[in-house]
CSV table of N, CA and C in Angstrom, one decimal:
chain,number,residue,atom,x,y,z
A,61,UNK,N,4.6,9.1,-13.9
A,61,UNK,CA,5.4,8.5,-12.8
A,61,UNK,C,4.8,7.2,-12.4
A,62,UNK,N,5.1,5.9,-11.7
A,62,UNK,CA,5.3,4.7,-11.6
A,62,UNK,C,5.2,4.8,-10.3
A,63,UNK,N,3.8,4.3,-10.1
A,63,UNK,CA,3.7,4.0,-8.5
A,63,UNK,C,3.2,2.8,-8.3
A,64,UNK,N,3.4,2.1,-6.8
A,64,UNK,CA,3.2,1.0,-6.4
A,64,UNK,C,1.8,0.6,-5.9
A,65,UNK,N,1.2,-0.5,-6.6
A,65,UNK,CA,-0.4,-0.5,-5.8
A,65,UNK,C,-0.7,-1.9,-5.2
A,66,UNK,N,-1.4,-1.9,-4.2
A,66,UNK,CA,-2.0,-3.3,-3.7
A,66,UNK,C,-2.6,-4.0,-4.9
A,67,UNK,N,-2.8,-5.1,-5.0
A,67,UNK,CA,-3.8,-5.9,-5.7
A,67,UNK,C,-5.1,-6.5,-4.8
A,68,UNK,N,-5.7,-6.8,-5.3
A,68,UNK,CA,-7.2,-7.0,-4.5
A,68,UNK,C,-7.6,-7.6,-3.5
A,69,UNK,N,-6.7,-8.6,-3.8
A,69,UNK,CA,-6.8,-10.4,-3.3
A,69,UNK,C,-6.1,-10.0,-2.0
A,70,UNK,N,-5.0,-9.1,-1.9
A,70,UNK,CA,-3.9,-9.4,-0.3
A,70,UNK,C,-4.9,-7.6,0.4
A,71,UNK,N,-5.9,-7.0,-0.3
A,71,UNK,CA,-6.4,-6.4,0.7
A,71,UNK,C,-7.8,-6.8,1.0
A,72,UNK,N,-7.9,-7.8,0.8
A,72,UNK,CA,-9.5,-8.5,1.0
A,72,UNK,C,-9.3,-9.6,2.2
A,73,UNK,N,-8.0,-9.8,2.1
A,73,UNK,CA,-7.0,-11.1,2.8
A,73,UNK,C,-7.0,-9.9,4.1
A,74,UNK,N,-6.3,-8.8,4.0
A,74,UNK,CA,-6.5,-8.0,5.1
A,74,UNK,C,-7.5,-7.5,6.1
A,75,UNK,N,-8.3,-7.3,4.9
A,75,UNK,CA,-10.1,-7.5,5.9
A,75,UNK,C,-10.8,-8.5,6.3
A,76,UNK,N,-10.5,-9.7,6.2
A,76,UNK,CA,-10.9,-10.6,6.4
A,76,UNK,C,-10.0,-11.3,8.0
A,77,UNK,N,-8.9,-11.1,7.7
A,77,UNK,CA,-7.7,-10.5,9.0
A,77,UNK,C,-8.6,-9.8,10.4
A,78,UNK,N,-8.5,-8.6,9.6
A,78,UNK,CA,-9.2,-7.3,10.2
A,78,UNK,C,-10.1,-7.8,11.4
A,79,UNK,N,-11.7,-8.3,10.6
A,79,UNK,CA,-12.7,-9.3,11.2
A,79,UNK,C,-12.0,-10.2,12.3
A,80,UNK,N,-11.0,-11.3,12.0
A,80,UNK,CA,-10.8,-12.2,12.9
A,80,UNK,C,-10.4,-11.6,14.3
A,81,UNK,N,-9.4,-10.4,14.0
A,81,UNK,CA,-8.7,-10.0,15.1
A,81,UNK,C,-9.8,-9.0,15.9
A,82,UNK,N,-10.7,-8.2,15.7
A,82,UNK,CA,-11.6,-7.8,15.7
A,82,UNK,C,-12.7,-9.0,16.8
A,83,UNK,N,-12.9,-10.2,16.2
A,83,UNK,CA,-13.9,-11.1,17.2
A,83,UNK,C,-13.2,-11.6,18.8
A,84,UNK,N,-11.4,-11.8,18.2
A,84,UNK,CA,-10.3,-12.0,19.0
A,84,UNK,C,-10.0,-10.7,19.9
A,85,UNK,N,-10.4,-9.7,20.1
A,85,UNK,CA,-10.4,-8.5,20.5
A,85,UNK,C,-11.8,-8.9,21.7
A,86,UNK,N,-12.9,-9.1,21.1
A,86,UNK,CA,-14.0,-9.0,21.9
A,86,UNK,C,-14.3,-10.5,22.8
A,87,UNK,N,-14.0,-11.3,22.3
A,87,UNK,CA,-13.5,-12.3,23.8
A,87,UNK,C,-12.5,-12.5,24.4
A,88,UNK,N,-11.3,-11.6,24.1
A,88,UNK,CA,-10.7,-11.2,24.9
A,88,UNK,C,-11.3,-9.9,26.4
A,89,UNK,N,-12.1,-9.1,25.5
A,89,UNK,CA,-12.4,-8.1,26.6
A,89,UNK,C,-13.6,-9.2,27.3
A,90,UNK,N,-14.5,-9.9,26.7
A,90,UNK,CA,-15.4,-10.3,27.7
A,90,UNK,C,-14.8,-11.4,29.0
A,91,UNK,N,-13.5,-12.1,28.4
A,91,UNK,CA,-13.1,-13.2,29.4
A,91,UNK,C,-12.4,-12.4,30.4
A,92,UNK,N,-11.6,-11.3,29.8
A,92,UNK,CA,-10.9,-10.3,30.9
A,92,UNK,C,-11.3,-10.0,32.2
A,93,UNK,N,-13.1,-8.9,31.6
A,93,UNK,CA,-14.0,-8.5,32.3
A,93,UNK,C,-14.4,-9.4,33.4
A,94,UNK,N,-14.7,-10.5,32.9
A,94,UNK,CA,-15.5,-11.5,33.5
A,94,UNK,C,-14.6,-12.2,34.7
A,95,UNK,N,-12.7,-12.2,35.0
A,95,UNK,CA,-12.1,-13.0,35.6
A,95,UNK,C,-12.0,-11.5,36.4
A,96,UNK,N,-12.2,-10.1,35.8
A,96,UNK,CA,-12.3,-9.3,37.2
A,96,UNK,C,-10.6,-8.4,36.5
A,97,UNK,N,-10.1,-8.6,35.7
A,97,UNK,CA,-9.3,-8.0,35.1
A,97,UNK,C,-9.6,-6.8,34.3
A,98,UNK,N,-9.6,-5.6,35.3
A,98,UNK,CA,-10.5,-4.3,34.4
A,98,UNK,C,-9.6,-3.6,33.4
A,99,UNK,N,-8.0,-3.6,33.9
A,99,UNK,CA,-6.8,-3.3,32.9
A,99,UNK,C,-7.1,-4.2,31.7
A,100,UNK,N,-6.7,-4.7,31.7
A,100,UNK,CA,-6.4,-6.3,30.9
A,100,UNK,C,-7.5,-6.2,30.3
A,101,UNK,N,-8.8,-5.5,30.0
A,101,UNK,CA,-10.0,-5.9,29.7
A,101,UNK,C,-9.8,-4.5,28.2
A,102,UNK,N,-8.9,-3.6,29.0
A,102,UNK,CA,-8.9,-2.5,27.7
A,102,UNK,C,-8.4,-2.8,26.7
A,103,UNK,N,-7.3,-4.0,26.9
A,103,UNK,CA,-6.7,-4.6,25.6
A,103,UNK,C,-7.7,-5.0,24.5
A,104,UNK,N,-8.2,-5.9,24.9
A,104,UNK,CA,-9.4,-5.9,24.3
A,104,UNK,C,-10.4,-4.9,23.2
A,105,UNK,N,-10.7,-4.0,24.0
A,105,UNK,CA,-10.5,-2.5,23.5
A,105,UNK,C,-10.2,-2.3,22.2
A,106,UNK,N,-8.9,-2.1,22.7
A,106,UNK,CA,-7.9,-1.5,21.5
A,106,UNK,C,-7.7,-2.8,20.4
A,107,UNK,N,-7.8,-3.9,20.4
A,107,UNK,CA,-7.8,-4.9,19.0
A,107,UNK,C,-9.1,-4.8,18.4
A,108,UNK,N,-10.4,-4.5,19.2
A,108,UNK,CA,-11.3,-3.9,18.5
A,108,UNK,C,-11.3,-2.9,18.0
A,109,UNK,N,-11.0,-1.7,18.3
A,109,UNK,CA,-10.9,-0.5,17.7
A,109,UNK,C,-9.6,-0.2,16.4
A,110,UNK,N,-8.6,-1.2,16.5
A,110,UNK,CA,-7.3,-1.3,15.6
A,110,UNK,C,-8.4,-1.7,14.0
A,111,UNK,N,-8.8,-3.1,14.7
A,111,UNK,CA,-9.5,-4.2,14.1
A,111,UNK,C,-10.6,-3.8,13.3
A,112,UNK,N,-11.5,-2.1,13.3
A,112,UNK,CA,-12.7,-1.8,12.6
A,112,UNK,C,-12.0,-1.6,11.6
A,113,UNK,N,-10.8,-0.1,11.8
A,113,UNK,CA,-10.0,1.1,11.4
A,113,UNK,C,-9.6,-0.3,10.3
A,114,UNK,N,-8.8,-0.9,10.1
A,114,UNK,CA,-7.8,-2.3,9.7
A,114,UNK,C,-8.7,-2.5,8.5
A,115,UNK,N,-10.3,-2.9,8.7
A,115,UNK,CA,-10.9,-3.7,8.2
A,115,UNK,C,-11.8,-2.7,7.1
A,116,UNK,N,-12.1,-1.4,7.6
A,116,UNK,CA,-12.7,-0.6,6.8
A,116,UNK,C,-11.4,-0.2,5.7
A,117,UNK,N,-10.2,0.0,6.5
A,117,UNK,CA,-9.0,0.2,5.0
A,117,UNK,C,-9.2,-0.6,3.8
A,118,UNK,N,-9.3,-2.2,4.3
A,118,UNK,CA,-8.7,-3.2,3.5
A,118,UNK,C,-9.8,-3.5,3.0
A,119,UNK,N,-11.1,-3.0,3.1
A,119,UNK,CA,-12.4,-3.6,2.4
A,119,UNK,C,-13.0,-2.2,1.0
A,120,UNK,N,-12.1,-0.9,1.9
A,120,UNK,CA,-12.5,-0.3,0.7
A,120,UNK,C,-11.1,-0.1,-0.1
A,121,UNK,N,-9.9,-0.6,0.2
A,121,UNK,CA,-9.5,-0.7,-0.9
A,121,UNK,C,-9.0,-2.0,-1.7
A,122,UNK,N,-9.7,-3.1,-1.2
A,122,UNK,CA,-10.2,-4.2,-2.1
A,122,UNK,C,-11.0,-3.6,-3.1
A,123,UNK,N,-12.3,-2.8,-2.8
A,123,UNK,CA,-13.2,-3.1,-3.6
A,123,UNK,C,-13.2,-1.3,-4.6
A,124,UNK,N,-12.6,-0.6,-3.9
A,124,UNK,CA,-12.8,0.7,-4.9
A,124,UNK,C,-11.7,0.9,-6.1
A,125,UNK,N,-11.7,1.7,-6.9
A,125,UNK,CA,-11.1,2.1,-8.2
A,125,UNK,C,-9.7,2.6,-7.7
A,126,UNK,N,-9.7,3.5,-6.8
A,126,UNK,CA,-8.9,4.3,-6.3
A,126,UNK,C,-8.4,3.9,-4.9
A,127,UNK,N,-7.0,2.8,-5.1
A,127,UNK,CA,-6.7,2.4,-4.5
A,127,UNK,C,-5.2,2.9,-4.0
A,128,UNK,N,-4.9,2.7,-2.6
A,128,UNK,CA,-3.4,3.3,-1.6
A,128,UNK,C,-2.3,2.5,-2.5
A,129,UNK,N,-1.6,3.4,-2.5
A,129,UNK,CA,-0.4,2.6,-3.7
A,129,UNK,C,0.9,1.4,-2.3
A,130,UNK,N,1.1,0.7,-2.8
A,130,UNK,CA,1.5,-0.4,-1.7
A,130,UNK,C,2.3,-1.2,-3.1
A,131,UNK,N,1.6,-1.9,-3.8
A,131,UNK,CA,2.2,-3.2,-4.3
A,131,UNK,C,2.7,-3.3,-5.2
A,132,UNK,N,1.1,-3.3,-6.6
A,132,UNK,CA,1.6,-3.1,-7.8
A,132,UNK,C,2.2,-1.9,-8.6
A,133,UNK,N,3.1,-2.2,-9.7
A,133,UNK,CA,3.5,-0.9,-10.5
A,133,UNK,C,2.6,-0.6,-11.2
A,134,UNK,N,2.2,0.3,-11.5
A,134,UNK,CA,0.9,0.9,-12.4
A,134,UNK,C,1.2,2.4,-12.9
A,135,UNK,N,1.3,2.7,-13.7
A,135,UNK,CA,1.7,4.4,-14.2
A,135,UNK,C,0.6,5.0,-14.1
A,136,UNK,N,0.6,6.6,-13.7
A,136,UNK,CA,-0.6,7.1,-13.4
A,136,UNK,C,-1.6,7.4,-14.2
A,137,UNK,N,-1.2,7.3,-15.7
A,137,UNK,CA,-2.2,7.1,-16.6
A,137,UNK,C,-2.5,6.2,-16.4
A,138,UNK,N,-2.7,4.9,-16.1
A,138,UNK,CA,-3.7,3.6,-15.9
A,138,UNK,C,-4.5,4.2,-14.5
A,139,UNK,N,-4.1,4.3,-13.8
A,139,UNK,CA,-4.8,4.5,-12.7
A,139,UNK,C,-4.1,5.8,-11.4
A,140,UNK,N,-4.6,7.0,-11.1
A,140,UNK,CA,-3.8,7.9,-10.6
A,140,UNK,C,-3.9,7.4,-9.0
A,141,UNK,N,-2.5,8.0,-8.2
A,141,UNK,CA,-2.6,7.7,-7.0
A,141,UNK,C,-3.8,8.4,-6.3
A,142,UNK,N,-4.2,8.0,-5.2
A,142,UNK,CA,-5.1,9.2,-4.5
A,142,UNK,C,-4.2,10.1,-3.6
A,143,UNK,N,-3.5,9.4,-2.9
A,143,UNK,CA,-2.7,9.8,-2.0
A,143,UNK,C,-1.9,11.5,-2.5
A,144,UNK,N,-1.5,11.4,-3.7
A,144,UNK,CA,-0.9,12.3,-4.2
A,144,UNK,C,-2.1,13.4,-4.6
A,145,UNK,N,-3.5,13.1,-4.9
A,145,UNK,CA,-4.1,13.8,-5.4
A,145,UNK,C,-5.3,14.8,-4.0
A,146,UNK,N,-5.0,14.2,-3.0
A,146,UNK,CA,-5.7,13.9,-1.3
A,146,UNK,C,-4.5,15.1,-1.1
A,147,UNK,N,-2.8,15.1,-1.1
A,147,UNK,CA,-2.3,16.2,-0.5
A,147,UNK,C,-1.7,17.0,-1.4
A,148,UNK,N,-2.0,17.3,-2.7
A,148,UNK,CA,-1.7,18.2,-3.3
A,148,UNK,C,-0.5,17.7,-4.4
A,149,UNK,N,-0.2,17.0,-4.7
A,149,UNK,CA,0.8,16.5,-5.9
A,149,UNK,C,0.7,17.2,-7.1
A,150,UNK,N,1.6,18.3,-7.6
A,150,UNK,CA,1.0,18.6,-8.6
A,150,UNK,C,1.1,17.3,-9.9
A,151,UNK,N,0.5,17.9,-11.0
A,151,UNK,CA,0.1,16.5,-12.1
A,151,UNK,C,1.1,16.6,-13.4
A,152,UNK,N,1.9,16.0,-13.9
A,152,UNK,CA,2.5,16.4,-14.9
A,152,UNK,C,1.5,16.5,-16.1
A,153,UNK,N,2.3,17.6,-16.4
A,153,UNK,CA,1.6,18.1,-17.8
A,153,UNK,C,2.1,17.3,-18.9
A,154,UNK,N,3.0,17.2,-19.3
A,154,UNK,CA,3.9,16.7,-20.7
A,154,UNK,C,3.7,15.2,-20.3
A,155,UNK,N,3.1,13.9,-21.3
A,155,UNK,CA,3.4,12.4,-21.2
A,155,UNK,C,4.7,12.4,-21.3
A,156,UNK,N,5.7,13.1,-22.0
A,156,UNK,CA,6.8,12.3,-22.3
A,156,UNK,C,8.6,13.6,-21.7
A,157,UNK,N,9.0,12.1,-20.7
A,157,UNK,CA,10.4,13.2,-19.7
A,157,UNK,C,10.8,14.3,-21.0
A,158,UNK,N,11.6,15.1,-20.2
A,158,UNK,CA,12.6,15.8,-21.3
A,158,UNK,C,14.0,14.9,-21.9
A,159,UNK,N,14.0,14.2,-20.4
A,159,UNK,CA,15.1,13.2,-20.9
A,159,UNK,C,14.6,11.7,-20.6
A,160,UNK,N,15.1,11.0,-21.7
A,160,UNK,CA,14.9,9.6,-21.5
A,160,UNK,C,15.2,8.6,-20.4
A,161,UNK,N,14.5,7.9,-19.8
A,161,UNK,CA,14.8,7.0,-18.7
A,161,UNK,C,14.0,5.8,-18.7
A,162,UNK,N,14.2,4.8,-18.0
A,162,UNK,CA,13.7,3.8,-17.6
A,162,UNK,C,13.6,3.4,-16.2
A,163,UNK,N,13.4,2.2,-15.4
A,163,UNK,CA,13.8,2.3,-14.2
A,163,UNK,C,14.3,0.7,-14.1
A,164,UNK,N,14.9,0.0,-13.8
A,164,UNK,CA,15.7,-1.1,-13.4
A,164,UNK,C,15.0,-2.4,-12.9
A,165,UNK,N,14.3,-3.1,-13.2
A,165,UNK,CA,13.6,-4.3,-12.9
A,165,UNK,C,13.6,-5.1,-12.1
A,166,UNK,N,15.0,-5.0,-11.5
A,166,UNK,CA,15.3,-5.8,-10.2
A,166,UNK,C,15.2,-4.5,-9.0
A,167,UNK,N,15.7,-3.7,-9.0
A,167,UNK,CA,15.3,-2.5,-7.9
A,167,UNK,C,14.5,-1.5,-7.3
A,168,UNK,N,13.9,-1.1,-8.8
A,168,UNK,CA,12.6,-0.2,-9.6
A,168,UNK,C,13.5,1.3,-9.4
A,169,UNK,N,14.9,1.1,-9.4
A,169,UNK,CA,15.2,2.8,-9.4
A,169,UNK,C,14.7,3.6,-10.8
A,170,UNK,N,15.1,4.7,-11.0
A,170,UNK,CA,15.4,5.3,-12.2
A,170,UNK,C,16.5,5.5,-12.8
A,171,UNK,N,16.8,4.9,-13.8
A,171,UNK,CA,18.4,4.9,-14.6
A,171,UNK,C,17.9,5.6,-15.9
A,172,UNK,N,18.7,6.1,-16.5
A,172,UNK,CA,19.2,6.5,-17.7
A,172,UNK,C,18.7,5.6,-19.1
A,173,UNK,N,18.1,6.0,-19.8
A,173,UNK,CA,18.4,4.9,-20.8
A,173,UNK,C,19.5,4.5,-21.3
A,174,UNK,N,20.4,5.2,-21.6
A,174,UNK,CA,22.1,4.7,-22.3
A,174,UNK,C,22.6,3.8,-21.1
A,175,UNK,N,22.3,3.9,-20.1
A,175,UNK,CA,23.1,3.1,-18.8
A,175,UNK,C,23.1,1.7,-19.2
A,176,UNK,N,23.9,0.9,-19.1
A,176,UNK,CA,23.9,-0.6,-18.9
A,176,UNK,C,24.0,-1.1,-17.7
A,177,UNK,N,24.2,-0.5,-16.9
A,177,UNK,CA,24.1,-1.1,-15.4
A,177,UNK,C,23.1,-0.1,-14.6
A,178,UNK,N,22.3,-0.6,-14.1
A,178,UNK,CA,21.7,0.0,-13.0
A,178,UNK,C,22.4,0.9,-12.0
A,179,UNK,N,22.3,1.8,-11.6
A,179,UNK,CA,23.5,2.8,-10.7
A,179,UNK,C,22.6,2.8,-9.3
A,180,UNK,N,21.7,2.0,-8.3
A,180,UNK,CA,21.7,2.1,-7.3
A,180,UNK,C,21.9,0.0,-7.1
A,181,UNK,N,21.3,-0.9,-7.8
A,181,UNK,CA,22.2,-2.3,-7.0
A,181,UNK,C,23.0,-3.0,-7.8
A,182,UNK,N,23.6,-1.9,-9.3
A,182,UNK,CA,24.5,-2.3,-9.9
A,182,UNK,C,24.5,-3.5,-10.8
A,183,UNK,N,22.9,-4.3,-11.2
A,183,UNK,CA,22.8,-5.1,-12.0
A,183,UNK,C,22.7,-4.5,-13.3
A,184,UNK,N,23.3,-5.7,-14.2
A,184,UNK,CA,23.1,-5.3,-15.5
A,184,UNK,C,21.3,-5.3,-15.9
A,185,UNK,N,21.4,-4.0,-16.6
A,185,UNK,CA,19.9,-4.0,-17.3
A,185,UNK,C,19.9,-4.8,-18.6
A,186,UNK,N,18.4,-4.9,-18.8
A,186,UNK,CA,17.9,-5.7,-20.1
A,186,UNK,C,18.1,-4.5,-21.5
């Protein structure tokens, strides 16, 4: 099966995010504190706390094998989801369907191989 995965570069971009909003979080809470704003100061708070959570995502799955499927198409023989393997997905047994398919390049459905038109945005296939 054909799942979608991040590539490296836009979750390293995320962490790097993560950090800014994270420094932006904590002069926020200290100018808040400091003008006497004790609400206003929890904001702060929470872009820190968003901003660890954000940054530990996007730095370990920049950098580990087993990455959250998001972006790229990858078949699970190249690389298996975790997500599916974390809540029980059973695994196919057989490499090859009982029936032949492909999936559509402009929409990523699943069509038929005999199909010439894609049956969910109706482009003609290759």
């Amino acid at each position: 099966m054909k799942h979608i995965k991040p590539g490296r570069g836009p979750s390293m971009m995320g962490g790097v995010m993560s950090i800014a909003i994270g420094v932006f979080g904590v002069i926020w809470t200290v100018a808040a504190a400091g003008m006497g704003g004790g609400l206003f100061a929890l904001f702060g708070v929470v872009f820190v706390v968003v901003a660890i959570v954000q940054a530990v995502f996007h730095f370990k799955n920049a950098t580990s094998e087993e990455r959250y499927s998001s972006f790229d198409i990858v078949d699970s023989t190249e690389e298996p989801d975790p997500l599916n393997e974390r809540f029980g997905a059973q695994k196919q047994t057989s490499a090859a369907p009982a029936k032949k398919s492909k999936f559509c390049p402009w929409c990523g459905a699943k069509v038929d191989a005999a199909f010439e038109f894609c049956n969910e945005c109706g482009k003609k296939l290759p």
